[in-house]
Rosetta silent file (secondary structure, phi, psi, omega in degrees, C-alpha in Angstrom):
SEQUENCE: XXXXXXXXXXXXXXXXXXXXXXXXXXXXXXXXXXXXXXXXXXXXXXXXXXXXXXXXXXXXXXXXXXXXXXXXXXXXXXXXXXXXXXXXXXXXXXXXXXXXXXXXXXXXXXXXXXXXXXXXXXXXXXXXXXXXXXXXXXXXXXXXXXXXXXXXXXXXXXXXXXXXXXXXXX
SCORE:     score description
SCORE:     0.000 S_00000001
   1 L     0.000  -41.784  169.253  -29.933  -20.395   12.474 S_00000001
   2 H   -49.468  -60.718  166.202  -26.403  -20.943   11.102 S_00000001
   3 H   -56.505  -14.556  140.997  -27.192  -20.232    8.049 S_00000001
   4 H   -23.214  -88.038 -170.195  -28.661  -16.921    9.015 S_00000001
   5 H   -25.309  -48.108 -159.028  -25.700  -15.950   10.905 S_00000001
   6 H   -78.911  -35.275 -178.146  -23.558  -17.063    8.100 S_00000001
   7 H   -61.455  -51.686 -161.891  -25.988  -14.824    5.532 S_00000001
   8 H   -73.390  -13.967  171.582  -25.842  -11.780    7.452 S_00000001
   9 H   -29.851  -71.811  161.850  -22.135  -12.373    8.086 S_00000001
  10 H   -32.516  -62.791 -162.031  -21.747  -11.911    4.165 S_00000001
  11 H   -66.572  -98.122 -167.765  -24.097   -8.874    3.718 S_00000001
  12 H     2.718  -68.761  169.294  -21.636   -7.391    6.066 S_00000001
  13 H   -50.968  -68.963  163.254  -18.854   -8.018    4.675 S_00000001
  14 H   -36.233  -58.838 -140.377  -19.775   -7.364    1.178 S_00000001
  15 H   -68.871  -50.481  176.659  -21.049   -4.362    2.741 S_00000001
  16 H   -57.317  -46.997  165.524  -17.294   -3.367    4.301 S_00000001
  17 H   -48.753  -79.544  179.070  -16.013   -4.196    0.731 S_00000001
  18 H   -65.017  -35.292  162.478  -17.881   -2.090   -1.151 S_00000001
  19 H   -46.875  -80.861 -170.149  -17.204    0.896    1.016 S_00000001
  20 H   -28.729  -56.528  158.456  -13.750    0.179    1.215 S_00000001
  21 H   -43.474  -81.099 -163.096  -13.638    0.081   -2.885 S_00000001
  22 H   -60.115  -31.208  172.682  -15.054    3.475   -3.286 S_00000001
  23 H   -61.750  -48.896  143.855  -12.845    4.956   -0.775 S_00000001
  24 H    -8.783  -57.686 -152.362  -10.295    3.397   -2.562 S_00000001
  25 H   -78.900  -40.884 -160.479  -11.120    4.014   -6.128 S_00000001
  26 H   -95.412   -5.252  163.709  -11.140    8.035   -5.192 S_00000001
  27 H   -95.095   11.798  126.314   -7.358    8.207   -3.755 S_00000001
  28 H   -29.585  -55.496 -157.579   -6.796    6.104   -6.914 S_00000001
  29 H   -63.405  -26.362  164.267   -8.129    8.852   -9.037 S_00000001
  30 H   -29.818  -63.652 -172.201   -5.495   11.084   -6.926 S_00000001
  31 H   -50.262  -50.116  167.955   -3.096    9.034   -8.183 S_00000001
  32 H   -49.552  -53.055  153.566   -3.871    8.956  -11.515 S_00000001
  33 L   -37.160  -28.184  179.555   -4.079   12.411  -11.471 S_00000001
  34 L   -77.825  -56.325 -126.029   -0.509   12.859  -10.061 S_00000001
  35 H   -81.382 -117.077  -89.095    1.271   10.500  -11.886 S_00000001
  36 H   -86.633   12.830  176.949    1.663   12.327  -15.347 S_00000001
  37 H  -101.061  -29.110  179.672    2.942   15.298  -13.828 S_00000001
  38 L  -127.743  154.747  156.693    5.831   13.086  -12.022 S_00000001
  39 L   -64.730  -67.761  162.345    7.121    9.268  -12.260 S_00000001
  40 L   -82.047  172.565 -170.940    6.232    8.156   -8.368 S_00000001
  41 L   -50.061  -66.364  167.118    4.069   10.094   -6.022 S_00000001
  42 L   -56.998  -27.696 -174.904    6.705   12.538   -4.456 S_00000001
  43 L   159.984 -168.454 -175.818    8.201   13.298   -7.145 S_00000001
  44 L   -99.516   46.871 -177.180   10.409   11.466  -10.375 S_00000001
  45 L  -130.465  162.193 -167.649   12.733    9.710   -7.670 S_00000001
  46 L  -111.153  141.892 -163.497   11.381    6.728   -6.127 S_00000001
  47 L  -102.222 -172.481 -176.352   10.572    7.575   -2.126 S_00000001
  48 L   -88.265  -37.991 -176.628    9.671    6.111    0.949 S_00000001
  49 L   -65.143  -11.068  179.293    6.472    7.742   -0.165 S_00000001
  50 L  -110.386   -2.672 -161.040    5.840    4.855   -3.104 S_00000001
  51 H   -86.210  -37.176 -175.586    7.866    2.140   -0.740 S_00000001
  52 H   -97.487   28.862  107.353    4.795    2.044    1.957 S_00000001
  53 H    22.842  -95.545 -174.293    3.143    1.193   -0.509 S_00000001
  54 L   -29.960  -75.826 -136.993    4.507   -1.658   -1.308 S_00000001
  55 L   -78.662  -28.447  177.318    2.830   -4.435    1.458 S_00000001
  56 H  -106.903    9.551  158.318   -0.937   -3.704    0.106 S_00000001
  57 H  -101.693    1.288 -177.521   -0.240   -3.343   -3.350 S_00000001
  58 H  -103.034  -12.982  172.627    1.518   -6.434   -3.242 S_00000001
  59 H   -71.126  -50.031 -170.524   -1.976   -7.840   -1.317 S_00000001
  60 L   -87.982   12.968 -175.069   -4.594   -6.340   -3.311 S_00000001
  61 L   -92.250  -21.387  178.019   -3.084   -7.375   -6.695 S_00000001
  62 L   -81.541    5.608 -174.632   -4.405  -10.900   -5.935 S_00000001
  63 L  -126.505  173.509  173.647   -7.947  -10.568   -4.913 S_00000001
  64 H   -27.771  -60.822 -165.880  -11.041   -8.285   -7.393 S_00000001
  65 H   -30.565  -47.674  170.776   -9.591   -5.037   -5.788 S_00000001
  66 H   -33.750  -11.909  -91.866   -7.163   -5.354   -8.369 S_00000001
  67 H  -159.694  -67.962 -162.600   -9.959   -4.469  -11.249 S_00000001
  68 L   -65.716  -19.843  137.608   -9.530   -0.449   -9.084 S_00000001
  69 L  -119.137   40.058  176.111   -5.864   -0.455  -10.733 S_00000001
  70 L  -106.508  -36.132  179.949   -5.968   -1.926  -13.816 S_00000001
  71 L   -72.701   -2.604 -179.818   -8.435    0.480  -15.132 S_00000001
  72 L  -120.430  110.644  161.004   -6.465    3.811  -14.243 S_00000001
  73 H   -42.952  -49.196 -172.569   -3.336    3.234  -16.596 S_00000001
  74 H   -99.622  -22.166  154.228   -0.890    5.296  -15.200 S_00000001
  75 H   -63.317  -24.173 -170.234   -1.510    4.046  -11.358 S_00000001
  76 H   -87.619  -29.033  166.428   -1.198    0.469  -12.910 S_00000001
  77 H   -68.028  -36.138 -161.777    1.914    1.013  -14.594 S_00000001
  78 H   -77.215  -43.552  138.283    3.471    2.843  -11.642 S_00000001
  79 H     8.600  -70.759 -171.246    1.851   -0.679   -9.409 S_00000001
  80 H   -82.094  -19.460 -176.106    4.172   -2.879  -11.625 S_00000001
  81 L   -92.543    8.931 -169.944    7.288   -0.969  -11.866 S_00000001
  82 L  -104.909  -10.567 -173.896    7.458   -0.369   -7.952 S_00000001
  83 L   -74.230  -53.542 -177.781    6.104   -4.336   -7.522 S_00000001
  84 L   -79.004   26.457 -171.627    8.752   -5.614   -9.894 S_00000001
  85 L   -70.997  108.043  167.170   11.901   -3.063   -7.852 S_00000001
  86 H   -39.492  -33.359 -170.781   14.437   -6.350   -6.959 S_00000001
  87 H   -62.021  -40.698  179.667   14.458   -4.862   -3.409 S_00000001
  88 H   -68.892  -73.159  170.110   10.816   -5.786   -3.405 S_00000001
  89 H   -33.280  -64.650 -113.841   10.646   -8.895   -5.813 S_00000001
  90 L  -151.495   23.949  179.637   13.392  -10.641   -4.506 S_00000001
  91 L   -60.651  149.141 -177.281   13.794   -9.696   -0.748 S_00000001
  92 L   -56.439  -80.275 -162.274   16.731  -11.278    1.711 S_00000001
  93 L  -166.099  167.789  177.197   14.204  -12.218    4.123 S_00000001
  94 L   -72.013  139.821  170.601   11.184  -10.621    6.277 S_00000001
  95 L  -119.100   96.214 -179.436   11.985   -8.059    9.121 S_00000001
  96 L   -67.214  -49.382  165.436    9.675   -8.220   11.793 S_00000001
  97 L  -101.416  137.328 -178.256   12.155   -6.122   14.406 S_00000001
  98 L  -120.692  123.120 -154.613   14.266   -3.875   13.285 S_00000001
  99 L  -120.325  149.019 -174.047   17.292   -3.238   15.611 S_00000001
 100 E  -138.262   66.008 -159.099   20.008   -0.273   15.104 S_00000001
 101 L    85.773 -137.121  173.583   22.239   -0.246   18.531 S_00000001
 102 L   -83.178    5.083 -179.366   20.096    0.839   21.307 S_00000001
 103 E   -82.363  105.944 -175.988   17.257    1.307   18.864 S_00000001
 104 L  -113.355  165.294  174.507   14.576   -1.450   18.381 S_00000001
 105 L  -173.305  145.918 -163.962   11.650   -0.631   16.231 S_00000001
 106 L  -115.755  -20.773 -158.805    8.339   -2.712   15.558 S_00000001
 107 L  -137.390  139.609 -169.357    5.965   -1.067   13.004 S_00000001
 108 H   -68.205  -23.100  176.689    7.183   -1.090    9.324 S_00000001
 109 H   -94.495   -8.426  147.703    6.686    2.049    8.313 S_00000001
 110 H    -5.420  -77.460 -169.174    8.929    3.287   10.967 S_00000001
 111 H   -69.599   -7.894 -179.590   11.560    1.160   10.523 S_00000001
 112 H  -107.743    0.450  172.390   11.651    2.092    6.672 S_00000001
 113 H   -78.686  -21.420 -171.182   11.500    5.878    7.294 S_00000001
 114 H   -77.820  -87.023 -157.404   14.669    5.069   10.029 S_00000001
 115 H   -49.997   -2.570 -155.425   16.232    2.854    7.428 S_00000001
 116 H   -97.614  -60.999 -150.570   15.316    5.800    4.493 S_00000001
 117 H  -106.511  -56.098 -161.629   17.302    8.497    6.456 S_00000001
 118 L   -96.447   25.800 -164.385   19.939    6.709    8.165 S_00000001
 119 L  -156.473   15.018 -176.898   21.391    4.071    5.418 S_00000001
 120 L   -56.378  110.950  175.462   20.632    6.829    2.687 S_00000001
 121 L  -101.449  130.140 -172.761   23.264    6.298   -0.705 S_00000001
 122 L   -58.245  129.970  176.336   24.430    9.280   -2.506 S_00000001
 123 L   114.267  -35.886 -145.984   22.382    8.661   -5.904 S_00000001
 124 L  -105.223  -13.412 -167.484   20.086    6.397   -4.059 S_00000001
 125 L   -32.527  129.824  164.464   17.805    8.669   -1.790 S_00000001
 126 L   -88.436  -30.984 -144.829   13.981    7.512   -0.669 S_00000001
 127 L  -137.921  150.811  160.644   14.007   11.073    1.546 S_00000001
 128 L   -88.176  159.209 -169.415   14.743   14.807    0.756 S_00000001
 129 L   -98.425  -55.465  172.869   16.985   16.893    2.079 S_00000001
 130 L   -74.270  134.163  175.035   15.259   20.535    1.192 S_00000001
 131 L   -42.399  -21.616 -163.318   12.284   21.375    3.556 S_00000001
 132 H   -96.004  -20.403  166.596   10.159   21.961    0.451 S_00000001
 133 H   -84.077   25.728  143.128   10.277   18.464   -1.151 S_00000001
 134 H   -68.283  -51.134  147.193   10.134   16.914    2.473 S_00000001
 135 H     6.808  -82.266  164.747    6.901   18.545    2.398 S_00000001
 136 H   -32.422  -76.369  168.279    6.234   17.195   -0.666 S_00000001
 137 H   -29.425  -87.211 -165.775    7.036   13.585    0.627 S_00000001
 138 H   -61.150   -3.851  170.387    5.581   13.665    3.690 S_00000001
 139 H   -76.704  -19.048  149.919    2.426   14.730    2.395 S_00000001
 140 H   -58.953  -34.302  164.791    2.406   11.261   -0.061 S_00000001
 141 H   -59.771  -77.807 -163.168    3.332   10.067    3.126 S_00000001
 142 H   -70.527  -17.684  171.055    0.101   10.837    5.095 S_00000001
 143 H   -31.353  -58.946 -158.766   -1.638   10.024    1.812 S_00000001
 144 H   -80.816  -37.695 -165.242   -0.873    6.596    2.038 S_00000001
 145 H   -52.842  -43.272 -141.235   -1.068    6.315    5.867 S_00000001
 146 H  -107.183  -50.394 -175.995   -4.325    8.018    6.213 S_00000001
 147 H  -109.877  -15.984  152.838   -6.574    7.426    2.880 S_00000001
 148 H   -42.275  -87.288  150.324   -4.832    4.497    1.133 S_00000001
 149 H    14.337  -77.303 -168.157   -4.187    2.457    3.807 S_00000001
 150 H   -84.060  -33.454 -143.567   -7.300    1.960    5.928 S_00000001
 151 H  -104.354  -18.943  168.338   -9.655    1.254    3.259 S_00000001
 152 H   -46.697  -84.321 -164.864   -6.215   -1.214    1.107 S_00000001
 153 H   -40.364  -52.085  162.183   -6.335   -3.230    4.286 S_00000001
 154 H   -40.166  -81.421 -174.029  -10.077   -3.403    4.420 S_00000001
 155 H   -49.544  -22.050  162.875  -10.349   -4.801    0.755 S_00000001
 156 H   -70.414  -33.503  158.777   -7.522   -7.442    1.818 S_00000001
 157 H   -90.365  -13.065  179.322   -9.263   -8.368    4.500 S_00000001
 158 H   -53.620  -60.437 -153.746  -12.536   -8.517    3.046 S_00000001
 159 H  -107.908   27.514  132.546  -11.460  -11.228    0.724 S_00000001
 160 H   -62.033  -23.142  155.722   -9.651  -13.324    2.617 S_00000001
 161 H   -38.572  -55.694 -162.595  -13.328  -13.298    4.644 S_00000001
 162 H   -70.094  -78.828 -177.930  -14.825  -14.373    0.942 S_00000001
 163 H   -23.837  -71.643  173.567  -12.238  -16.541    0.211 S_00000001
 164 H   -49.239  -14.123 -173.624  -12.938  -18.570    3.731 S_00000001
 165 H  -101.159  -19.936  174.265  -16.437  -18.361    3.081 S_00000001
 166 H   -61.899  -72.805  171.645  -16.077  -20.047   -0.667 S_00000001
 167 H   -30.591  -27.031  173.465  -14.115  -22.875    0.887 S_00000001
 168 H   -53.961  -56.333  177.514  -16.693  -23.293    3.544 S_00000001
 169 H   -54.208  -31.905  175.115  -19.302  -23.645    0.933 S_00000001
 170 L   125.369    0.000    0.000  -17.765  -26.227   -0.965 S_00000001
């Protein structure tokens, strides 16, 4: 009976996987598509819009998922040059709360559009000033949020599932 459980568990899973992959694979092709008209998503400065990013491209480069940007060349180059950014590589520590005054904030990409806007260095900008590259942004923005995102997270969790089920196995 365990072993049932544990089969159909799999099938699931796999099942959750492979969806997740193809959803995946076609805001890849977005990407791919973008990227030789600009260096990052928004545009050829690097944004907020390639920074949330960041926490599932730094997830998925270790498990198979990884396979969905090494074959489109120009998402896999822009993948290593936003993975190897020192702010990224080499962070001071993790910030679970983010506190500004009377301001607390809990969910990251919040706190990095707050830190984006208010801690903004002339030369240095993640955020536009003119409405039409805000636009721009936030639409790279909802990109990530909306079609990136759900299906990134899926494929991370998926193989930490696999992973626990290899160890199980022996």
């Amino acid at each position: 009976m365990r072993n049932t459980i544990h089969a159909c568990a799999a099938q699931w899973v796999l099942g959750v996987v492979s969806q997740a992959e193809a959803k995946l694979a076609k805001v890849l092709d977005i990407y791919e598509a973008r990227l030789p008209k600009f260096k990052y998503l928004a545009s050829d400065k690097y944004t907020i819009a390639d920074m949330l990013h960041l926490p599932n491209l730094q997830s998925l480069m270790g498990t198979p998922a990884k396979k969905l940007f090494d074959s489109r060349p120009r998402v896999k180059a822009w993948c290593s040059e936003i993975l190897a950014r020192p702010a990224w590589a080499k962070p001071f520590g993790q910030v679970p709360v983010f506190q500004d005054e009377e301001l607390t904030l809990f969910e990251s990409r919040a706190i990095m559009r707050f830190i984006s806007h208010a801690y903004q260095k002339s030369g240095k900008e993640q955020v536009f000033m003119t409405p039409k590259l805000q636009g721009i942004a936030a639409g790279w923005i909802d990109v990530e949020d909306h079609q990136f995102d759900p299906p990134a997270s899926k494929l991370t969790a998926g193989a930490g599932v696999q992973a626990e089920e290899r160890l199980a196995d022996g």
